[in-house]
mmCIF file of C-alpha atoms and ligand atoms in Angstrom:
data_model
loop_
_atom_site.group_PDB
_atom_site.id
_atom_site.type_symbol
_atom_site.label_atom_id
_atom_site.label_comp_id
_atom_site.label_asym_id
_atom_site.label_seq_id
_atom_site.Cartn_x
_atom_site.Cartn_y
_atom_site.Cartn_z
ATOM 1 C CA UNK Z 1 0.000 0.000 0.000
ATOM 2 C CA UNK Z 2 1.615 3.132 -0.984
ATOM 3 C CA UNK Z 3 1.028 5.836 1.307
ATOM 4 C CA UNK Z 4 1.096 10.020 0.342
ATOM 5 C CA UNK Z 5 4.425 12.015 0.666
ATOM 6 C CA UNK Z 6 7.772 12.492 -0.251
ATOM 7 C CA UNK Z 7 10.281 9.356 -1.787
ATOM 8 C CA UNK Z 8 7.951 6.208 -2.220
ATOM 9 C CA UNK Z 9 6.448 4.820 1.462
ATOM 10 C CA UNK Z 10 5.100 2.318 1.510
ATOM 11 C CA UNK Z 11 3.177 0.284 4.303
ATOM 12 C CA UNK Z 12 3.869 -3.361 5.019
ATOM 13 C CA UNK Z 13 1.529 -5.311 7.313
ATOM 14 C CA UNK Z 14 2.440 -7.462 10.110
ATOM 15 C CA UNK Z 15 -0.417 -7.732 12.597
ATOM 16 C CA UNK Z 16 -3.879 -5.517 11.862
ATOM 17 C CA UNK Z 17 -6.704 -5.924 14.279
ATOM 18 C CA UNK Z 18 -8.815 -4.849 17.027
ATOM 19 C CA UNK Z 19 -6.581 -4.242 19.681
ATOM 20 C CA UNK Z 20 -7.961 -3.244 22.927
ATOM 21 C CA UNK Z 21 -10.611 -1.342 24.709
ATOM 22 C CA UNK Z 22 -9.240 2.682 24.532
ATOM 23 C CA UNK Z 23 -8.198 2.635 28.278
ATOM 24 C CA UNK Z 24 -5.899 -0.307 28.314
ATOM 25 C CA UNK Z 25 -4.017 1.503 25.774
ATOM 26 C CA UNK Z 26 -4.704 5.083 26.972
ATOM 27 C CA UNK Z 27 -5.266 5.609 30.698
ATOM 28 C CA UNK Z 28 -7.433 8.553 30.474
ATOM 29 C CA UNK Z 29 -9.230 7.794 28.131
ATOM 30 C CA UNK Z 30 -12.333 6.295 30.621
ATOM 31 C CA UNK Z 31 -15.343 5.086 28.593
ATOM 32 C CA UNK Z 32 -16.872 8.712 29.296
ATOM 33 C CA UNK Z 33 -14.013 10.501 28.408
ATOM 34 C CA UNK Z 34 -13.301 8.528 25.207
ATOM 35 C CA UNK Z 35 -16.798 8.605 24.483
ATOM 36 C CA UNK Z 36 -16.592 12.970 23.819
ATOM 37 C CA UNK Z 37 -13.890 12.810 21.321
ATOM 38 C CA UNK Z 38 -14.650 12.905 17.520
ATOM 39 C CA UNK Z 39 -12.571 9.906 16.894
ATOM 40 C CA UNK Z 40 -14.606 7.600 18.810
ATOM 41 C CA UNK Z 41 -17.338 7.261 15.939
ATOM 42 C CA UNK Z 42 -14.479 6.887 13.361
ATOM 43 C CA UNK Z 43 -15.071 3.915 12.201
ATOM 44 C CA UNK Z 44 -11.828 3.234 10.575
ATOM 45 C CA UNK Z 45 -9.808 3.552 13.280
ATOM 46 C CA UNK Z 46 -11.957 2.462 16.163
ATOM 47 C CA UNK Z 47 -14.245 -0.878 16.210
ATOM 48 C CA UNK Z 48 -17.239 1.386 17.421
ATOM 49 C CA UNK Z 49 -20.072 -2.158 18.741
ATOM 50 C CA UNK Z 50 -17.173 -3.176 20.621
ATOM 51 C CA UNK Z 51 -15.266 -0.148 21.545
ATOM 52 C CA UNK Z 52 -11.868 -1.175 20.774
ATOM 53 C CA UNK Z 53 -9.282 0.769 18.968
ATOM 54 C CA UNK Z 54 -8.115 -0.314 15.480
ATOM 55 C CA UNK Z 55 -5.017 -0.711 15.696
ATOM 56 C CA UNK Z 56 -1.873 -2.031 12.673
ATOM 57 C CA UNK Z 57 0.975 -3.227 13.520
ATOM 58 C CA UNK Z 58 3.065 -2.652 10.481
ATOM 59 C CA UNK Z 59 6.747 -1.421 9.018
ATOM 60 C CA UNK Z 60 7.318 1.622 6.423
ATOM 61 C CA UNK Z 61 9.204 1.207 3.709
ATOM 62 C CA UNK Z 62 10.929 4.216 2.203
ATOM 63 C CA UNK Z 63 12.446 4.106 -1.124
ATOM 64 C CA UNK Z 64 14.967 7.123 -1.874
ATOM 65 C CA UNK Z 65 17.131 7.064 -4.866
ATOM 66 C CA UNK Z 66 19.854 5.314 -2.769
ATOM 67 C CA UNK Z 67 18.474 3.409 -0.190
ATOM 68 C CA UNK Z 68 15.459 1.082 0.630
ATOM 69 C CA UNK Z 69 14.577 1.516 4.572
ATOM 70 C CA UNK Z 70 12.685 -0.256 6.569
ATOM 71 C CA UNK Z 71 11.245 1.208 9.989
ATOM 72 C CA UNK Z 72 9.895 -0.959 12.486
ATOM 73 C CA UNK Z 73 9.722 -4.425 12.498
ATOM 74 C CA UNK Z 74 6.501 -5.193 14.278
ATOM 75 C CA UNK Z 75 6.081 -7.915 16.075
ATOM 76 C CA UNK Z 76 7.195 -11.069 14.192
ATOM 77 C CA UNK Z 77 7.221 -14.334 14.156
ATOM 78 C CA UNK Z 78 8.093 -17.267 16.750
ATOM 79 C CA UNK Z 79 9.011 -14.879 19.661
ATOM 80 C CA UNK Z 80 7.619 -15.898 23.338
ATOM 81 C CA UNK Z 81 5.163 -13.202 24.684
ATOM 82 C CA UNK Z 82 2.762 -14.783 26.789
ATOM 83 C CA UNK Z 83 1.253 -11.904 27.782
ATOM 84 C CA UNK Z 84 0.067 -10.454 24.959
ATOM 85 C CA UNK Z 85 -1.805 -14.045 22.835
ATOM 86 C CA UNK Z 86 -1.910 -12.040 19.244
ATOM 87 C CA UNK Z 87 2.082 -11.749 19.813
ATOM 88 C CA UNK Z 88 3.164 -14.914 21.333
ATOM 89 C CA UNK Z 89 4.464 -18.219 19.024
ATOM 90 C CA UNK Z 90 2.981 -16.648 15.975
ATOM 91 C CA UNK Z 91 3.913 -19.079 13.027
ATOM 92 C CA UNK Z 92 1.994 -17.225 9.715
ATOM 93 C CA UNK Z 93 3.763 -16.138 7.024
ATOM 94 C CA UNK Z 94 2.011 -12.622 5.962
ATOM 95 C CA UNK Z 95 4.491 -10.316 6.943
ATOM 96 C CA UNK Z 96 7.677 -12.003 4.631
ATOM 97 C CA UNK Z 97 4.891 -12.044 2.159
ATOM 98 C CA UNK Z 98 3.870 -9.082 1.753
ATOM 99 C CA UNK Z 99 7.097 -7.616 1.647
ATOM 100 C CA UNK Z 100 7.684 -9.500 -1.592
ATOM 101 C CA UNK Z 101 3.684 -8.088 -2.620
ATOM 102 C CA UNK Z 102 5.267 -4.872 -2.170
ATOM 103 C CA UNK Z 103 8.257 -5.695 -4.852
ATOM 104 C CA UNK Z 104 10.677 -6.812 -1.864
ATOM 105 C CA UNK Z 105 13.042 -10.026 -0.502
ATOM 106 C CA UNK Z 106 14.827 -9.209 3.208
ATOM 107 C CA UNK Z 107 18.190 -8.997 0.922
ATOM 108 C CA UNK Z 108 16.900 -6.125 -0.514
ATOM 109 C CA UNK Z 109 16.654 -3.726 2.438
ATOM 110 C CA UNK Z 110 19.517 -1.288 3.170
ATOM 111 C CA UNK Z 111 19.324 0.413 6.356
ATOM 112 C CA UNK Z 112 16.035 -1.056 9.531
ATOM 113 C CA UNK Z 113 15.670 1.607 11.587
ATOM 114 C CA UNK Z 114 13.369 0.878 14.986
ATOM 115 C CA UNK Z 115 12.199 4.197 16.135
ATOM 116 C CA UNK Z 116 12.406 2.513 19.987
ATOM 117 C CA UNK Z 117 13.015 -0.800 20.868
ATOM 118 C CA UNK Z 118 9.754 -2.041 22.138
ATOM 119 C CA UNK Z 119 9.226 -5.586 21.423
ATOM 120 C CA UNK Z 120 6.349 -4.578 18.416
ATOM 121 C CA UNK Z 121 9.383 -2.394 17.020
ATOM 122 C CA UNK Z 122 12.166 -4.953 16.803
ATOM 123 C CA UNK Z 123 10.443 -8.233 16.194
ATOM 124 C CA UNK Z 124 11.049 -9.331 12.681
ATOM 125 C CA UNK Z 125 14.844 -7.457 13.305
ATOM 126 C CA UNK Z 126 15.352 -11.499 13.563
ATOM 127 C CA UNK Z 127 13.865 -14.787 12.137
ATOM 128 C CA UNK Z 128 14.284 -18.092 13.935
ATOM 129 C CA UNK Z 129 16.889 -20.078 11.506
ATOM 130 C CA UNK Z 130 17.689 -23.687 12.653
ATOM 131 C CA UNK Z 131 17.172 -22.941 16.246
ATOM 132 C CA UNK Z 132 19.442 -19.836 16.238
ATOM 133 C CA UNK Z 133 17.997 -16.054 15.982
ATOM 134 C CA UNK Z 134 19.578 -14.341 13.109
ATOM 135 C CA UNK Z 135 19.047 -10.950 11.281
ATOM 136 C CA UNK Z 136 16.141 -11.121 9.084
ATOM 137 C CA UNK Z 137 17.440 -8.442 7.130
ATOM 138 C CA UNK Z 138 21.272 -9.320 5.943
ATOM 139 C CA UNK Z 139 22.266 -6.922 3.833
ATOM 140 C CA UNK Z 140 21.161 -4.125 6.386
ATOM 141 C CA UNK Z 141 22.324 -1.412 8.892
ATOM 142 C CA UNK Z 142 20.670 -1.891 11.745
ATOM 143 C CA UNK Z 143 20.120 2.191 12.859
ATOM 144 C CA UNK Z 144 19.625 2.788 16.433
ATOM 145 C CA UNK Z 145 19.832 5.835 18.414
ATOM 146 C CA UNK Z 146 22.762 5.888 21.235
ATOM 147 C CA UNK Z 147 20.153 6.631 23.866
ATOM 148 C CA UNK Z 148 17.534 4.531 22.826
ATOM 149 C CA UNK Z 149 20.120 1.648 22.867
ATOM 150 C CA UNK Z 150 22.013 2.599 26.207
ATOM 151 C CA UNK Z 151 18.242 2.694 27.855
ATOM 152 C CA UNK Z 152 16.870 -0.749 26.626
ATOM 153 C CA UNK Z 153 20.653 -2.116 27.433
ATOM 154 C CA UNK Z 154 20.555 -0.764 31.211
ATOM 155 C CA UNK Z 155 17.176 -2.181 31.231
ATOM 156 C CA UNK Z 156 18.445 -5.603 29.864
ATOM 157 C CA UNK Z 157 21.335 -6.327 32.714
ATOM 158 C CA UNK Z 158 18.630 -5.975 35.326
ATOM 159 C CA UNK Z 159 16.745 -8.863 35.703
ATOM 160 C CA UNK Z 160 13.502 -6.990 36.868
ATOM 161 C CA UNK Z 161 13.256 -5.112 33.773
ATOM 162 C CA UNK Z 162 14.812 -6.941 31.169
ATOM 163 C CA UNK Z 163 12.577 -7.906 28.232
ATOM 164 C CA UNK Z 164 12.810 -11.190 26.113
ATOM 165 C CA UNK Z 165 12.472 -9.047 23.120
ATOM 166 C CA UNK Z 166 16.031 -7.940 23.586
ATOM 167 C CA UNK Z 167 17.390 -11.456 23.640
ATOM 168 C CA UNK Z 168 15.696 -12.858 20.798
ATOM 169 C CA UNK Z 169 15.514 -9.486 18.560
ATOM 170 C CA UNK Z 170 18.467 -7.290 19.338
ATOM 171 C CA UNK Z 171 21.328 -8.836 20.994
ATOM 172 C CA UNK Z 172 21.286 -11.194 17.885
ATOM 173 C CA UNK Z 173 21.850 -8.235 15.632
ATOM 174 C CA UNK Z 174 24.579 -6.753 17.523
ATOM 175 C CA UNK Z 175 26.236 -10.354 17.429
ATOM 176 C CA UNK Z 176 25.722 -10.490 14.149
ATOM 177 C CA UNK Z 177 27.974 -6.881 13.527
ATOM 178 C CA UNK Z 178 25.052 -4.973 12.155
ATOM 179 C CA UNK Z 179 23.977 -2.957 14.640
ATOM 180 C CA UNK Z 180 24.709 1.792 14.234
ATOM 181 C CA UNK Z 181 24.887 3.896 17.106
ATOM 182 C CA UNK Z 182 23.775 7.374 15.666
ATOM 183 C CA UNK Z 183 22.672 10.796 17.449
ATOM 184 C CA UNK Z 184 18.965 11.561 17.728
ATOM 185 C CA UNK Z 185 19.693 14.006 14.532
ATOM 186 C CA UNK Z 186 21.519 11.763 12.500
ATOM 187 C CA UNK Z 187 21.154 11.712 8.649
ATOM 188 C CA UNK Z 188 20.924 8.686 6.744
ATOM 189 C CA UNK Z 189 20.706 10.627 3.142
ATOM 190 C CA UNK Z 190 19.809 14.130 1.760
ATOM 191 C CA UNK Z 191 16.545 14.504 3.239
ATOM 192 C CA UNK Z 192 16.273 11.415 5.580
ATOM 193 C CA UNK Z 193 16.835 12.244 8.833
ATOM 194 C CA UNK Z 194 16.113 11.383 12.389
ATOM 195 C CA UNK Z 195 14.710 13.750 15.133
ATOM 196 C CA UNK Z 196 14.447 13.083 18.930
ATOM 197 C CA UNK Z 197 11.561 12.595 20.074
ATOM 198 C CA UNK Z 198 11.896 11.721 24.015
ATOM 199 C CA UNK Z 199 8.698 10.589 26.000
ATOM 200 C CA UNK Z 200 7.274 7.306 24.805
ATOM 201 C CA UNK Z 201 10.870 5.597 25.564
ATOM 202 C CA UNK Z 202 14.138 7.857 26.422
ATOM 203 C CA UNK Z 203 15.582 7.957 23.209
ATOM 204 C CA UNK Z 204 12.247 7.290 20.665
ATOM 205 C CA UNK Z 205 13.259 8.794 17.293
ATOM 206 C CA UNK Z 206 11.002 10.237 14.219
ATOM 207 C CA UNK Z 207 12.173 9.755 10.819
ATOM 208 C CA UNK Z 208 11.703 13.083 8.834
ATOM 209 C CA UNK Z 209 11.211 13.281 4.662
ATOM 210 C CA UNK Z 210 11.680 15.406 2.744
ATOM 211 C CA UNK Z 211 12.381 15.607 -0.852
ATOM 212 C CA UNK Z 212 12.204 19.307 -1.548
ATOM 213 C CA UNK Z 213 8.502 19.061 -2.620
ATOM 214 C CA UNK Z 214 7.229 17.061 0.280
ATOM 215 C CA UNK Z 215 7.581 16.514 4.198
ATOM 216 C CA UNK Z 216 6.882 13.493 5.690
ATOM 217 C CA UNK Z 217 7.324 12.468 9.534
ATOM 218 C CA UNK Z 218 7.011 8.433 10.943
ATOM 219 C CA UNK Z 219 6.817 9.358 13.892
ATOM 220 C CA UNK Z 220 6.490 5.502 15.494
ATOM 221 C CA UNK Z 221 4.464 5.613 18.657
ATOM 222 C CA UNK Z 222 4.810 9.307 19.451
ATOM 223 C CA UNK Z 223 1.317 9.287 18.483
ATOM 224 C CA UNK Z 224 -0.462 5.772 19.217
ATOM 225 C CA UNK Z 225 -3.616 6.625 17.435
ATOM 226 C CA UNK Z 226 -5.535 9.394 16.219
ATOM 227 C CA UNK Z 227 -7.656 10.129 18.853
ATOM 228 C CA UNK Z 228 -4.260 11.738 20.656
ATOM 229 C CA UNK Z 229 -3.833 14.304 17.635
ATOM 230 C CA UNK Z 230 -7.782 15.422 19.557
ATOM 231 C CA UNK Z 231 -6.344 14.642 23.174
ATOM 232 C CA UNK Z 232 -2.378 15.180 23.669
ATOM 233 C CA UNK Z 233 -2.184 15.299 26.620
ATOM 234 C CA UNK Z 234 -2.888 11.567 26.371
ATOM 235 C CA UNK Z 235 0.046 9.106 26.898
ATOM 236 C CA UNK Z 236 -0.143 5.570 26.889
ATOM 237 C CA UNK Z 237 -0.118 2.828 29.415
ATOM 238 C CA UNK Z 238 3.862 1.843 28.183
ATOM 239 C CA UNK Z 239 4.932 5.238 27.900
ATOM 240 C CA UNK Z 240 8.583 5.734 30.401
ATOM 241 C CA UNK Z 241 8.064 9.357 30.891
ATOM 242 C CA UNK Z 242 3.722 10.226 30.353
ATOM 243 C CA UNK Z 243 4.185 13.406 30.944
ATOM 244 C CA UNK Z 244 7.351 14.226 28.968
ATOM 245 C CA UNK Z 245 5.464 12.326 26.218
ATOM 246 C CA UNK Z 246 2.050 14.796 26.299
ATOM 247 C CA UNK Z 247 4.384 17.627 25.990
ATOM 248 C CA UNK Z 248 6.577 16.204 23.204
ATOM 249 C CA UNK Z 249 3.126 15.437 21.055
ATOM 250 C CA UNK Z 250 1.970 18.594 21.845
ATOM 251 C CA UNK Z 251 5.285 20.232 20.746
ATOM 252 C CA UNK Z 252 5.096 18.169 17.553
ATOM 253 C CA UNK Z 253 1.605 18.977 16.729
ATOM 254 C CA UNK Z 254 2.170 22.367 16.661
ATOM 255 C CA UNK Z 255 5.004 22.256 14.825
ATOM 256 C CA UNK Z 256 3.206 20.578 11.831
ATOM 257 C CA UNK Z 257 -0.150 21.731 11.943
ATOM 258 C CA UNK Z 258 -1.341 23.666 9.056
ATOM 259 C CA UNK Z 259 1.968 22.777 6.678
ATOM 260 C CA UNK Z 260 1.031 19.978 4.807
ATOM 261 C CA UNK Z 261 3.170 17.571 6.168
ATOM 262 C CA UNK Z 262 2.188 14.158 6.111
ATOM 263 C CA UNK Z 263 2.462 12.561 9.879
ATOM 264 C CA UNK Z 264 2.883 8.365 9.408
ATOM 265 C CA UNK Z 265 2.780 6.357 12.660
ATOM 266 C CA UNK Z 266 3.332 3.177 13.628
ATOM 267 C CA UNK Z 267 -0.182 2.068 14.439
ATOM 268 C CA UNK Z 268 -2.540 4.107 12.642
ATOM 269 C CA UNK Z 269 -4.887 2.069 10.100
ATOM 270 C CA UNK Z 270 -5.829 2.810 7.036
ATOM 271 C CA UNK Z 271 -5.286 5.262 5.566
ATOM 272 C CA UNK Z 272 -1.870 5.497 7.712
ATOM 273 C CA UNK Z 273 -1.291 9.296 7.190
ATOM 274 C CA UNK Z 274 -2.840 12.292 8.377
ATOM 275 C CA UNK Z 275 -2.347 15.876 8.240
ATOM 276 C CA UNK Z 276 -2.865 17.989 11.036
ATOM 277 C CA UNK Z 277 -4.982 21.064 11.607
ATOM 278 C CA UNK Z 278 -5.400 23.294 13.294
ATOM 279 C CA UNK Z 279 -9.249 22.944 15.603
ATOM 280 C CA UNK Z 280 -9.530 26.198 18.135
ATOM 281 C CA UNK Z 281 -7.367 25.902 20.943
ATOM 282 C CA UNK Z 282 -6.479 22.176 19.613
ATOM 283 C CA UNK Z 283 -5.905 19.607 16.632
ATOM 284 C CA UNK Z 284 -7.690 17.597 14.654
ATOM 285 C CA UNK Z 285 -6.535 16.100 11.068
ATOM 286 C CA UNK Z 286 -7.380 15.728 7.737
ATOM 287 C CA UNK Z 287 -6.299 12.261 4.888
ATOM 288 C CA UNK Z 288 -5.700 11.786 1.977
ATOM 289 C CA UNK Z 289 -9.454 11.100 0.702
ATOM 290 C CA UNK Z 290 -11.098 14.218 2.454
HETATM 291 ZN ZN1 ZN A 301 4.297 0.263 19.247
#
């Protein structure tokens, strides 16, 4: 699916479903409370009879004259998360396949670059290959940003926080040589470049676009769904810093409300990409088809 803005993005799917009820995600948002906002009767991006957010679970692929780049890997395939059932042991095939619906094999990608490194952000960063995790991607750079990767690593060597998603979907790729430490304003090309973005985790990263014509920010899970473009002050449940979060959405809203830039997160579904407006005091946001 390709989505608007600069290069060529394009979305590929790993997990796309009904996720939750709005607070499990989103704290505040109480039945009541979610119940006021515009979004809630959107039915693309919320399952209105059973008041769950719509939520995808997919990477962006951005083709620039030099470089194919993948960001996020989702959740993939194999990894043990008993807590969450949709993630744990999952054995299907989509995701590999429609990468190659989209024109692409693993070999082909150039630079992965997780915008944090929750576990649905690294998971196909490795594929289970005779018992042994390897990088699903082996031609690639792995791109992480110094703080993101000096947070999840403190957060590894203590037993109390550390997370099987860094055993079984990064550690493999720095064994395997193919992990890059780069500042939060590194640029991979001529218009490709990251941005900090602290809040959701320490060191979460947006990717900015632009090819001179267009702008274009994936922002990850800066924004988790579109209901927090009408509430900003809205963090999630695994955000490490809530409040630092609120204020960095906030921050970003205004900062691209009213230009035209296209905003592409992590989770939104279809269509993927908004533009935001301006709404009084607040924001709301426009797509492609309105
Ligand atoms: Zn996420």
């Amino acid at each position: 699916m390709r989505l608007p803005g600069p290069f060529v993005v394009t979305r590929v799917v790993d997990l796309f479903h009904p996720f939750r009820e709005p607070q499990f995600l989103l704290p505040d948002a109480t039945p009541e409370a979610f119940a006021e906002t515009r979004v809630s009767k959107d039915t693309r991006f919320v399952d209105v009879a059973n008041c769950k957010l719509i939520m995808s679970f997919h990477s962006l692929i951005v083709r620039t004259p030099r470089n194919v780049i993948l960001v996020d890997t989702c959740v993939g395939n194999h990894k043990e998360r008993p807590l969450l059932p949709e993630w744990h042991q999952r054995t299907d095939g989509e995701y590999i396949k429609n990468l190659a619906a989209d024109g692409l094999t693993p070999a082909d990608i150039t630079h992965v670059l997780c915008t944090h490194l929750h576990a649905d952000h690294v998971g196909w960063n490795t594929k289970l290959l005779n018992g042994r995790w390897v990088p699903t991607f082996p031609n690639a750079k792995y791109i992480i940003h110094k703080a993101e990767f000096a947070h999840a690593e403190a957060a590894a060597r203590d037993p109390a926080t550390r997370h099987a998603s860094w055993d079984d979907s990064v550690q493999p790729v720095i064994d395997a040589k193919q992990v890059v430490l780069v500042d939060g304003d590194h640029e991979i090309e001529p218009g490709v470049r990251l941005m900090p973005a602290p809040g959701h985790t320490p060191g979460n990263i947006v990717l900015v676009l632009d090819d001179g014509k267009q702008r274009a920010y994936l922002v990850g899970d800066t924004i988790h769904h579109p209901v927090q473009i009408e509430r900003p002050h809205w963090s999630s449940r695994f955000c490490f810093d809530p409040a630092q979060s609120a204020l960095t959405r906030a921050k970003f809203l205004g900062q691209v409300a009213e230009t035209g830039a296209w905003v592409i997160p992590a989770h939104f579904a279809p269509p993927c990409a908004v533009q935001v407006v301006a709404d009084g005091a607040g924001f709301w946001f426009k797509t492609a088809a309105e």
